[in-house]
Each structure stands twice: as structure tokens, then as C-alpha cells.
Amino acid sequence: MSRRMRSLLLVAATLLGACGGDSKPGPNPDPDPRTEPLKPTLFVASEGTLVSYDVETGRQREGVVQDVSSPADLQVLEDATVMLHLTSRDEVLAVDGRTLEERARFASSSMGGERPTHSYVSPSRDGKRYWLTLNDGRGGRPDSSTALFVDVTPESPTYLQPVGEVRLGVGHHKASFSGTRERFIVSNIADCDDVLSVYDYSDVKGIQKVRTFSAGELGFACTLSAPLLPHGCATSKVSGRAYCNLTGPGVIVSVELDAPSPGFKVIYTGGKGGGYTLASRDGRFIYSLQETPREGGTPTPGASCQVGQLVVVDATTDSIAGQLPLLYRGPSCASGLGGTDEARAQGSHLVLSQDGKTLFITASAATDDVSSRVRQELVVDVSQPFSWVQRASIAVGESTGTHGDALSPDGRSLYVANNVDGTVSELDTGTLSVVRTLTLSVIARTMSLFSSEHGPSEHVGPIH
């Protein structure tokens, strides 16, 4: 058959198909990314950009979001909307995770609030759910610290819009929600008159302060140069109380979050500093990190290789259940840290495995020393109540200051950002080992994951 004849037959076949012939349509060569299932994806915010990676291949996906300045606390919603704070721009950013196109970008406050840092997703109550933005403020000005509520209720007419705001004490701030009613507690790290406050958001357009706890009422002396430094709260679904770590005096304050007039109890510990606080899956125990005792510390030095401790509160009795020394490289750590660039390492962030049996502790280096480093992920077996055991630490890449981590939606992997190496270590949560190291094109500041099959990484905020 001649070339001309083959060309004529091809044209005829094409025309026949266009006129409704029997030929079957071929696959769509350009599927719509807005409707296609999203494979496991790692979203990474760095200074300047937001990008994403295909977890299976480790390759960067198409699309880059620009003007991402000082990103903090990235979380992904169930519809693959990526939410994060842009601290230095005083903005909240929402991005379509499928296309990496902006869905919304708005000011983090309409009341003069500045420096949005920590974010929380509220529990669902009466079909409503909110994104909580905590504005830390600037220069110690109380008028620049606020809490902004953004509607993240699916199908809501005000979806991804600010719907309520209230003023806070002097920041930095942490928060925790009630699991049974529209209340939340906020800590104010630099405020003596407003150390902790409980708010009611049942009318989100008119948020009301229910109770404020001053340093004097809590029983402590406090000055602007030596505040109580609250830095971490969590709520127990067993007791319904919120537990906040006052890192200055080294106590945990238990607050009756749901009471008409919330009361409190002070629980004394043997350490200070740190602060990140997390509830166990069943709500029985509260885990909180402290920076001391530690190797070379004063006035109470810790063991060689110790970088603080894990305090465990029994929420059924509001008492200390245990204080576990944390050794940087695990229980067999034999050599001290003095004189090394890891000497000032401390536990910074807690991630609990989905089965509730393993606690991962992401360490941070000294934030005031650019030469300070961390290279270990600490691990604690919490499967046996009152018998918590530290396991061997997991060697990861190199980081300075604080660095991000994220648990995969299926719970099988923990991703730890290494901000000096420009990599991410993928840890198997079952074998407690690094199974892969991803090399990124950016330095990760904050990150989270999503897949159509398993949804988003676990949110910070709800009482699980």
C-alpha cells in the first residue's frame, strides 16, 4: 500500500470516529488534576516557596507557590487544601494541594494581630469546624496578640474565610480545645496577669473570655523579666481537663476546661523548660517535655548524655505518673555530649504513633547558636502504662535550631526534615529505622502529607 493511500485511510477513520462510528474513545491524555485521586504527597514549605513531592518516587510534582515568607505550622484538610501561616507577612495561606494554586490568602487579623505562628484545627461541634490562628504579636505589645477563627467546615458558604477573633495576653501562644463543648484554653508566654485563659467560641462572632489565671492566683511570683513561660497544653478526654506546662517554675497546671467557672490544680515536677505537651490516645496520660535535668545542668545536673526528661501525668488522679530521663542516643548512650556541637540538644516536639504505643521525640538544637546541631530522633515505648522505656535513638540527617516532622496518614512512616542537609529522613514506625532519605530542592521549614486513600496527616487540635 502506498504512503498516500495509508494517509487517506487514516483521514477516513478519523472522520468516521468524529461522526459517531463504532470506534471506542481512547484514554484522556490530559486528566484533570482537580478530580484525579492524589497519590501519597509530601507538602513542604520553605523560605520563599511551597512545593510538593510524590512520596512513592521522591520526585517533585509540578507547581510552585511563591511569596511564602516564614512559613509555620502547615496542615492539610480533608479536601487536600493546604493551610499554613506566613509569619513575617502576617498572613494565612490556603492552597489547592492537587494543583498548587492559591485558594485564599488573607490577613491573619483584623484587630492588629501580628506574627501568626501556631495553628490548630478545632474538633467538629454541631457540624462546624474552625482553623485557629494564634498571632504571637510583636514587641511585647498586648494589642498585637489575637486568636483568629477561620471557617473550615466543608460546604460552608464562608469556607476559608475569617469568621471570628478575640484578643489574647502577651504571646507567644499555645492552645488546646475542649472535646465536649465550644471552649479552648490559650497560654500567654510573656504575661504575668494573663498566664492562661479559657474562652467560649459557641458564638464565634462574639468569642467570650470565661476565666483568666494570673501568676499570683496560680501561686507564683512573676515579673516581665522572669515570667512563668507557659509553653504547651493538651486536653484529656478522660478527665476533660486541660494540662499546660509552665516551663519557668516547672509545673503542670490542670484546668477544669468545661466547668462554669474553671478551677485548677498545680502539679509539681522535678524539671523545667521545654514544654511541648500531648495526650495519649485513650486520654489516660499526658506527656510533656522538659529541658532539665540534663548533662552539666545546674543546680540539679542530669546523667551523662541526658537532654531533659519526659513527664507523664495520670489524668485520672491529676498526679505525676512518671518522669523518664531522656538520653540523646538512647539508653545505651555512654559518652557525654560536653564539648560537642550536640551538647545543647533537647526534646522539642512529640509525635505519637497511630496505635499509641510509640512516642517519637524530635530534638532541636540551640536556637541562639548557629553552630549547634542535632542528628537523632528519640524514641520512647509507651505501650505499658507506668513502665515507659526509652529505646535506641534513630540517627537522622543534620539540623540546626528547630526542624519539621510529619506522620504519614497511614501511620507507617514518620518524616523528619534535616534542615542542614536539605533532606528528609523517612522512618519506618514499626521497625524504628530509616528506610529512605529524600533529597529536596528546598530546605523544609514545615511539612505535612495527604493521599486520597488515607486523607491528611493527623491534625493538631482535635481531641482524638
XYZ file of C-alpha atoms in Angstrom:
464
model
C 0.000 0.000 0.000
C 1.301 3.409 -0.953
C 2.051 6.136 1.597
C -0.690 8.312 0.006
C -3.273 5.519 0.353
C -2.396 4.960 4.042
C -2.830 8.702 4.683
C -6.271 8.694 3.038
C -7.403 5.710 5.115
C -6.200 7.407 8.324
C -8.184 10.561 7.492
C -11.290 8.491 6.759
C -11.001 6.626 10.067
C -10.680 9.896 11.934
C -13.749 11.363 10.238
C -15.733 8.182 10.956
C -14.906 8.412 14.650
C -15.892 12.079 14.779
C -19.263 11.216 13.222
C -20.178 8.639 15.876
C -18.655 5.493 14.424
C -18.113 2.308 16.412
C -14.566 3.140 17.443
C -14.054 3.449 21.219
C -12.617 6.656 22.624
C -9.044 6.418 23.836
C -7.892 7.430 27.293
C -7.903 11.109 28.181
C -4.300 12.206 27.590
C -4.667 15.145 29.980
C -6.646 14.110 33.101
C -7.960 16.934 35.250
C -5.723 17.151 38.365
C -8.618 18.672 40.295
C -10.580 15.405 40.126
C -7.862 12.774 39.848
C -7.048 10.777 43.023
C -3.967 12.190 44.715
C -1.217 9.702 45.428
C 0.681 9.995 48.741
C 2.117 13.505 48.640
C 4.516 15.370 50.899
C 3.885 19.119 51.072
C 6.924 21.168 52.039
C 7.050 24.867 52.859
C 10.447 26.542 52.759
C 11.532 30.157 52.976
C 10.040 31.577 49.791
C 8.084 28.664 48.310
C 5.604 25.844 48.848
C 6.273 22.686 46.812
C 5.198 19.042 46.919
C 6.731 15.629 46.332
C 5.389 12.299 45.132
C 6.184 10.061 48.110
C 6.475 6.869 46.036
C 9.070 8.245 43.625
C 10.545 11.034 45.732
C 10.211 13.379 42.757
C 8.965 16.936 42.974
C 5.490 17.470 41.497
C 4.651 20.283 39.110
C 3.701 23.605 40.606
C 5.300 26.099 42.983
C 3.607 28.631 45.257
C 5.642 31.822 45.653
C 5.718 34.560 48.312
C 5.836 32.043 51.160
C 7.640 34.037 53.836
C 8.474 32.481 57.241
C 6.043 29.542 56.834
C 4.794 27.895 60.028
C 2.502 25.045 61.105
C 1.432 23.596 57.747
C -1.619 21.313 57.946
C -3.751 19.731 55.198
C -7.555 19.496 55.263
C -9.614 16.512 54.069
C -10.243 18.089 50.655
C -6.459 18.432 50.117
C -6.440 22.141 50.922
C -3.026 23.030 52.313
C -3.168 25.601 55.126
C -0.224 27.422 56.700
C 0.849 30.629 58.367
C 3.200 33.160 56.812
C 4.609 34.647 59.999
C 6.565 37.636 58.713
C 3.817 38.580 56.226
C 1.029 38.358 58.858
C -0.982 36.146 56.514
C -2.868 32.862 56.354
C -2.421 30.957 53.089
C -4.714 28.261 51.651
C -3.565 26.273 48.600
C -5.232 23.593 46.466
C -2.969 20.619 47.129
C -3.892 18.965 43.838
C -2.895 21.872 41.604
C -0.764 24.018 43.947
C -2.903 27.021 43.060
C -3.802 29.523 45.748
C -7.337 29.220 47.100
C -7.115 32.083 49.594
C -4.590 34.443 51.127
C -5.729 36.889 53.781
C -4.508 38.897 56.765
C -4.098 36.888 59.950
C -6.006 39.537 61.897
C -8.460 42.408 61.517
C -7.682 43.636 65.045
C -3.980 44.413 64.760
C -2.757 40.882 65.490
C 0.696 40.065 64.117
C 3.113 37.153 63.604
C 0.779 34.133 63.175
C 2.697 31.076 64.358
C 0.842 28.079 65.753
C -2.274 26.646 64.113
C -4.952 24.265 65.357
C -7.974 22.546 63.796
C -10.918 22.563 66.188
C -12.974 19.467 66.966
C -16.198 19.253 64.934
C -19.086 20.565 67.042
C -22.659 20.834 65.739
C -21.377 20.415 62.192
C -18.906 23.293 62.485
C -15.124 23.261 62.434
C -12.534 26.031 62.537
C -8.887 26.753 61.823
C -7.391 28.592 64.795
C -4.624 31.097 64.064
C -2.629 32.321 67.062
C -0.983 35.693 66.423
C 2.060 35.962 68.699
C 2.363 39.744 68.454
C 5.434 41.943 68.127
C 7.494 43.843 70.676
C 5.525 42.550 73.661
C 2.502 44.653 72.674
C -0.680 43.032 74.052
C -2.777 44.640 71.297
C -0.867 42.620 68.668
C -1.740 39.187 70.137
C -5.038 37.687 68.936
C -6.762 34.413 68.083
C -8.414 34.289 64.642
C -11.060 31.692 63.737
C -11.309 30.640 60.069
C -14.241 28.557 58.808
C -13.043 25.150 57.539
C -16.446 23.468 57.599
C -16.934 21.551 54.319
C -19.580 23.061 52.022
C -19.940 26.127 54.259
C -20.743 29.405 52.455
C -17.908 31.050 54.428
C -15.382 28.262 53.797
C -11.778 29.532 54.132
C -12.942 32.902 55.434
C -12.224 34.540 58.815
C -15.349 34.429 60.981
C -14.259 35.483 64.492
C -11.397 36.952 66.511
C -10.504 37.724 70.114
C -7.609 39.450 71.882
C -5.092 37.432 73.934
C -2.450 38.128 76.547
C 1.171 38.745 75.594
C 2.473 35.944 73.331
C 3.996 33.515 72.219
C 0.892 31.256 72.478
C -0.148 27.616 72.635
C -3.718 26.272 72.878
C -5.920 23.233 73.413
C -9.627 22.618 72.795
C -12.336 21.016 74.893
C -13.610 17.739 73.488
C -17.195 18.261 74.656
C -18.101 21.926 74.212
C -17.025 25.073 72.357
C -14.161 26.062 74.626
C -10.423 26.413 74.320
C -7.525 27.430 76.530
C -4.644 29.688 75.458
C -1.275 30.155 77.162
C 0.491 33.533 77.061
C 4.225 33.039 77.479
C 5.192 36.589 78.488
C 2.195 37.718 80.548
C 2.080 37.730 84.364
C -1.530 38.912 84.606
C -2.859 36.529 81.957
C -0.857 33.292 82.114
C -3.735 31.085 80.937
C -7.230 31.979 79.743
C -10.294 29.901 78.873
C -12.598 31.126 76.068
C -16.058 30.171 74.799
C -16.477 30.242 70.994
C -20.060 28.943 70.755
C -20.817 32.307 69.168
C -17.731 32.564 67.007
C -18.524 36.166 66.065
C -18.591 37.116 69.735
C -15.970 34.953 71.468
C -16.123 35.349 75.255
C -13.401 35.005 77.879
C -14.622 32.619 80.610
C -11.728 32.725 83.070
C -8.198 34.143 83.342
C -5.477 32.749 85.603
C -2.843 35.227 86.759
C 0.549 34.261 88.149
C -0.499 35.393 91.622
C -3.650 33.267 91.565
C -1.613 30.259 90.462
C 0.687 30.875 93.433
C 3.839 32.173 91.763
C 5.832 35.372 91.728
C 6.219 36.761 88.236
C 7.896 39.727 86.572
C 8.147 40.834 82.979
C 11.822 39.780 83.029
C 11.027 36.436 84.679
C 7.549 35.270 83.535
C 6.139 31.794 84.093
C 6.704 30.834 80.432
C 3.710 28.552 79.710
C 4.549 26.613 76.568
C 2.356 23.646 75.737
C -1.185 22.450 76.523
C -3.163 19.259 75.887
C -6.657 18.047 76.809
C -7.516 14.631 78.276
C -10.738 13.069 77.042
C -10.804 11.033 80.287
C -10.823 13.931 82.745
C -11.946 16.674 80.345
C -9.233 18.878 81.844
C -6.549 20.812 80.001
C -2.926 20.403 81.102
C -0.476 23.251 80.478
C 3.274 23.214 81.156
C 4.576 26.309 82.965
C 8.186 25.875 81.934
C 9.609 28.576 84.211
C 8.741 27.078 87.628
C 8.484 23.556 86.183
C 4.841 22.710 86.943
C 1.854 21.329 85.064
C -1.401 23.237 85.637
C -4.551 21.132 85.331
C -7.563 23.299 84.386
C -11.267 22.378 84.563
C -11.887 23.434 80.987
C -15.637 22.720 80.887
C -16.685 23.955 84.343
C -18.959 27.036 84.623
C -16.103 28.736 86.462
C -12.968 26.709 85.695
C -10.766 25.802 88.631
C -7.209 24.498 88.582
C -4.632 22.285 90.285
C -0.860 22.766 90.235
C 1.172 19.574 89.694
C 4.837 19.907 90.647
C 7.599 18.182 88.666
C 11.345 17.678 89.034
C 12.343 19.570 85.899
C 11.915 22.822 83.995
C 11.906 24.230 80.462
C 10.781 22.558 77.256
C 7.022 22.483 77.164
C 5.528 20.513 74.248
C 2.550 18.565 75.649
C 0.463 15.745 74.155
C -2.311 13.393 75.349
C -2.220 9.613 74.982
C -4.689 8.018 72.562
C -7.028 6.928 75.346
C -6.626 10.213 77.242
C -5.366 8.495 80.396
C -1.909 10.059 80.288
C -0.460 13.461 79.409
C 3.109 13.553 78.045
C 5.138 16.735 78.436
C 8.768 17.552 77.577
C 11.201 19.330 79.893
C 14.704 20.620 79.186
C 16.101 19.767 82.619
C 17.577 17.820 84.351
C 20.341 17.480 81.766
C 24.025 16.717 81.500
C 26.000 19.575 83.039
C 22.862 21.360 84.181
C 22.588 23.396 87.374
C 21.562 23.294 90.142
C 20.478 19.680 89.550
C 22.675 18.057 86.890
C 21.308 15.091 84.990
C 23.049 11.937 83.845
C 25.734 11.858 81.199
C 24.085 12.217 77.762
C 20.783 13.411 79.296
C 18.960 16.135 77.351
C 15.931 16.594 79.591
C 13.058 14.394 80.660
C 9.576 13.215 79.735
C 6.968 13.984 82.397
C 3.866 11.770 82.442
C 0.693 12.899 84.249
C -2.079 10.451 85.153
C -5.260 12.303 84.170
C -7.427 10.072 86.374
C -5.672 11.278 89.535
C -4.079 14.554 88.392
C -0.714 13.391 89.677
C 2.732 12.616 88.299
C 2.839 9.060 86.975
C 6.495 9.127 85.949
C 9.492 11.237 84.982
C 11.658 9.478 82.403
C 15.215 10.762 81.779
C 15.849 11.233 78.057
C 19.301 10.221 76.830
C 20.271 11.695 73.495
C 21.294 8.451 71.785
C 19.059 6.169 73.815
C 19.532 4.104 76.996
C 22.948 2.779 75.953
C 24.380 6.270 75.376
C 27.785 6.020 77.070
C 29.684 9.132 76.056
C 28.814 12.625 77.264
C 27.817 15.486 74.993
C 30.036 18.154 76.531
C 32.307 19.868 74.034
C 30.316 18.583 71.015
C 28.011 20.545 68.733
C 25.107 18.444 70.091
C 25.667 19.474 73.732
C 22.595 21.742 73.801
C 20.165 19.335 72.149
C 16.743 18.978 73.778
C 13.381 17.375 73.072
C 11.237 19.783 71.073
C 8.231 18.023 69.514
C 6.191 14.879 70.246
C 4.578 12.570 67.686
C 2.516 9.593 68.866
C 2.166 6.533 66.637
C -1.349 5.692 65.471
C -1.525 2.646 67.734
C -0.494 4.809 70.686
C 2.434 2.563 71.619
C 5.426 4.598 70.466
C 6.321 8.196 71.199
C 8.744 9.904 68.818
C 10.649 12.923 70.112
C 12.100 15.296 67.561
C 15.095 17.064 69.072
C 16.049 20.675 68.481
C 19.403 22.423 68.651
C 20.037 25.689 70.485
C 18.173 28.442 68.652
C 20.710 31.099 69.718
C 23.758 29.232 68.381
C 24.075 28.641 64.635
C 26.777 26.022 65.232
C 24.529 23.883 67.466
C 23.342 20.638 65.835
C 21.046 17.627 66.289
C 21.232 14.293 64.436
C 18.967 11.961 66.424
C 15.258 11.134 66.710
C 14.475 9.912 70.236
C 12.027 7.034 70.800
C 10.021 6.009 73.886
C 7.951 2.827 74.222
C 4.725 3.871 75.972
C 2.815 0.623 75.359
C 2.890 -0.424 79.021
C 1.306 2.024 81.492
C 3.652 3.055 84.308
C 6.501 1.202 82.586
C 7.694 3.636 79.923
C 11.007 2.664 78.315
C 13.330 4.676 76.111
C 14.533 2.800 73.025
C 17.654 3.388 70.940
C 17.529 6.726 69.149
C 17.381 6.786 65.358
C 20.197 8.554 63.530
C 18.776 11.056 61.019
C 20.283 13.891 58.996
C 21.776 17.072 60.376
C 19.716 20.022 61.615
C 20.137 23.281 63.461
C 17.501 25.074 65.547
C 14.059 23.506 65.226
C 13.049 21.352 62.264
C 9.840 19.809 60.983
C 8.374 16.325 61.200
C 5.167 14.702 59.943
C 3.475 11.333 60.416
C 2.077 9.761 57.252
C -1.737 9.439 57.110
C -1.494 5.624 57.245
C 0.810 5.830 60.275
C 3.528 3.688 58.735
C 6.141 6.389 58.242
C 7.487 9.375 60.118
C 9.187 12.036 58.005
C 11.868 14.144 59.689
C 13.254 17.240 57.952
C 17.017 17.777 58.089
C 17.488 21.498 57.552
C 21.280 21.477 57.216
C 21.421 18.513 54.855
C 18.458 19.634 52.735
C 16.969 16.147 53.086
C 14.055 14.330 54.722
C 14.585 11.060 56.616
C 11.758 8.537 56.180
C 11.418 6.390 59.318
C 9.510 3.118 59.467
C 7.368 3.408 62.618
C 7.306 -0.372 63.012
C 10.980 -1.219 62.665
C 12.144 2.134 64.116
C 14.689 2.619 61.367
C 15.433 4.969 58.485
C 14.313 3.305 55.267
C 14.954 6.140 52.831
C 16.426 9.614 52.596
C 14.730 12.080 50.245
C 16.803 14.881 48.763
C 14.794 18.072 48.372
C 15.237 21.117 46.186
C 14.371 23.314 49.184
C 15.108 23.480 52.910
C 11.966 22.298 54.685
C 10.595 24.596 57.390
C 7.252 22.838 57.932
C 5.570 19.920 56.168
C 2.612 17.531 56.124
C 1.177 14.741 53.964
C -2.013 13.793 52.130
C -3.360 10.972 49.965
C -6.821 10.385 48.537
C -6.815 6.898 50.053
C -5.895 7.831 53.633
C -6.608 11.569 53.836
C -4.341 14.082 55.608
C -1.762 13.723 58.334
C -3.322 13.892 61.781
C -4.431 17.393 62.681
C -3.160 19.332 65.669
C -6.152 20.435 67.729
C -8.936 17.833 67.784
C -9.297 15.532 70.803
C -8.572 12.237 69.048
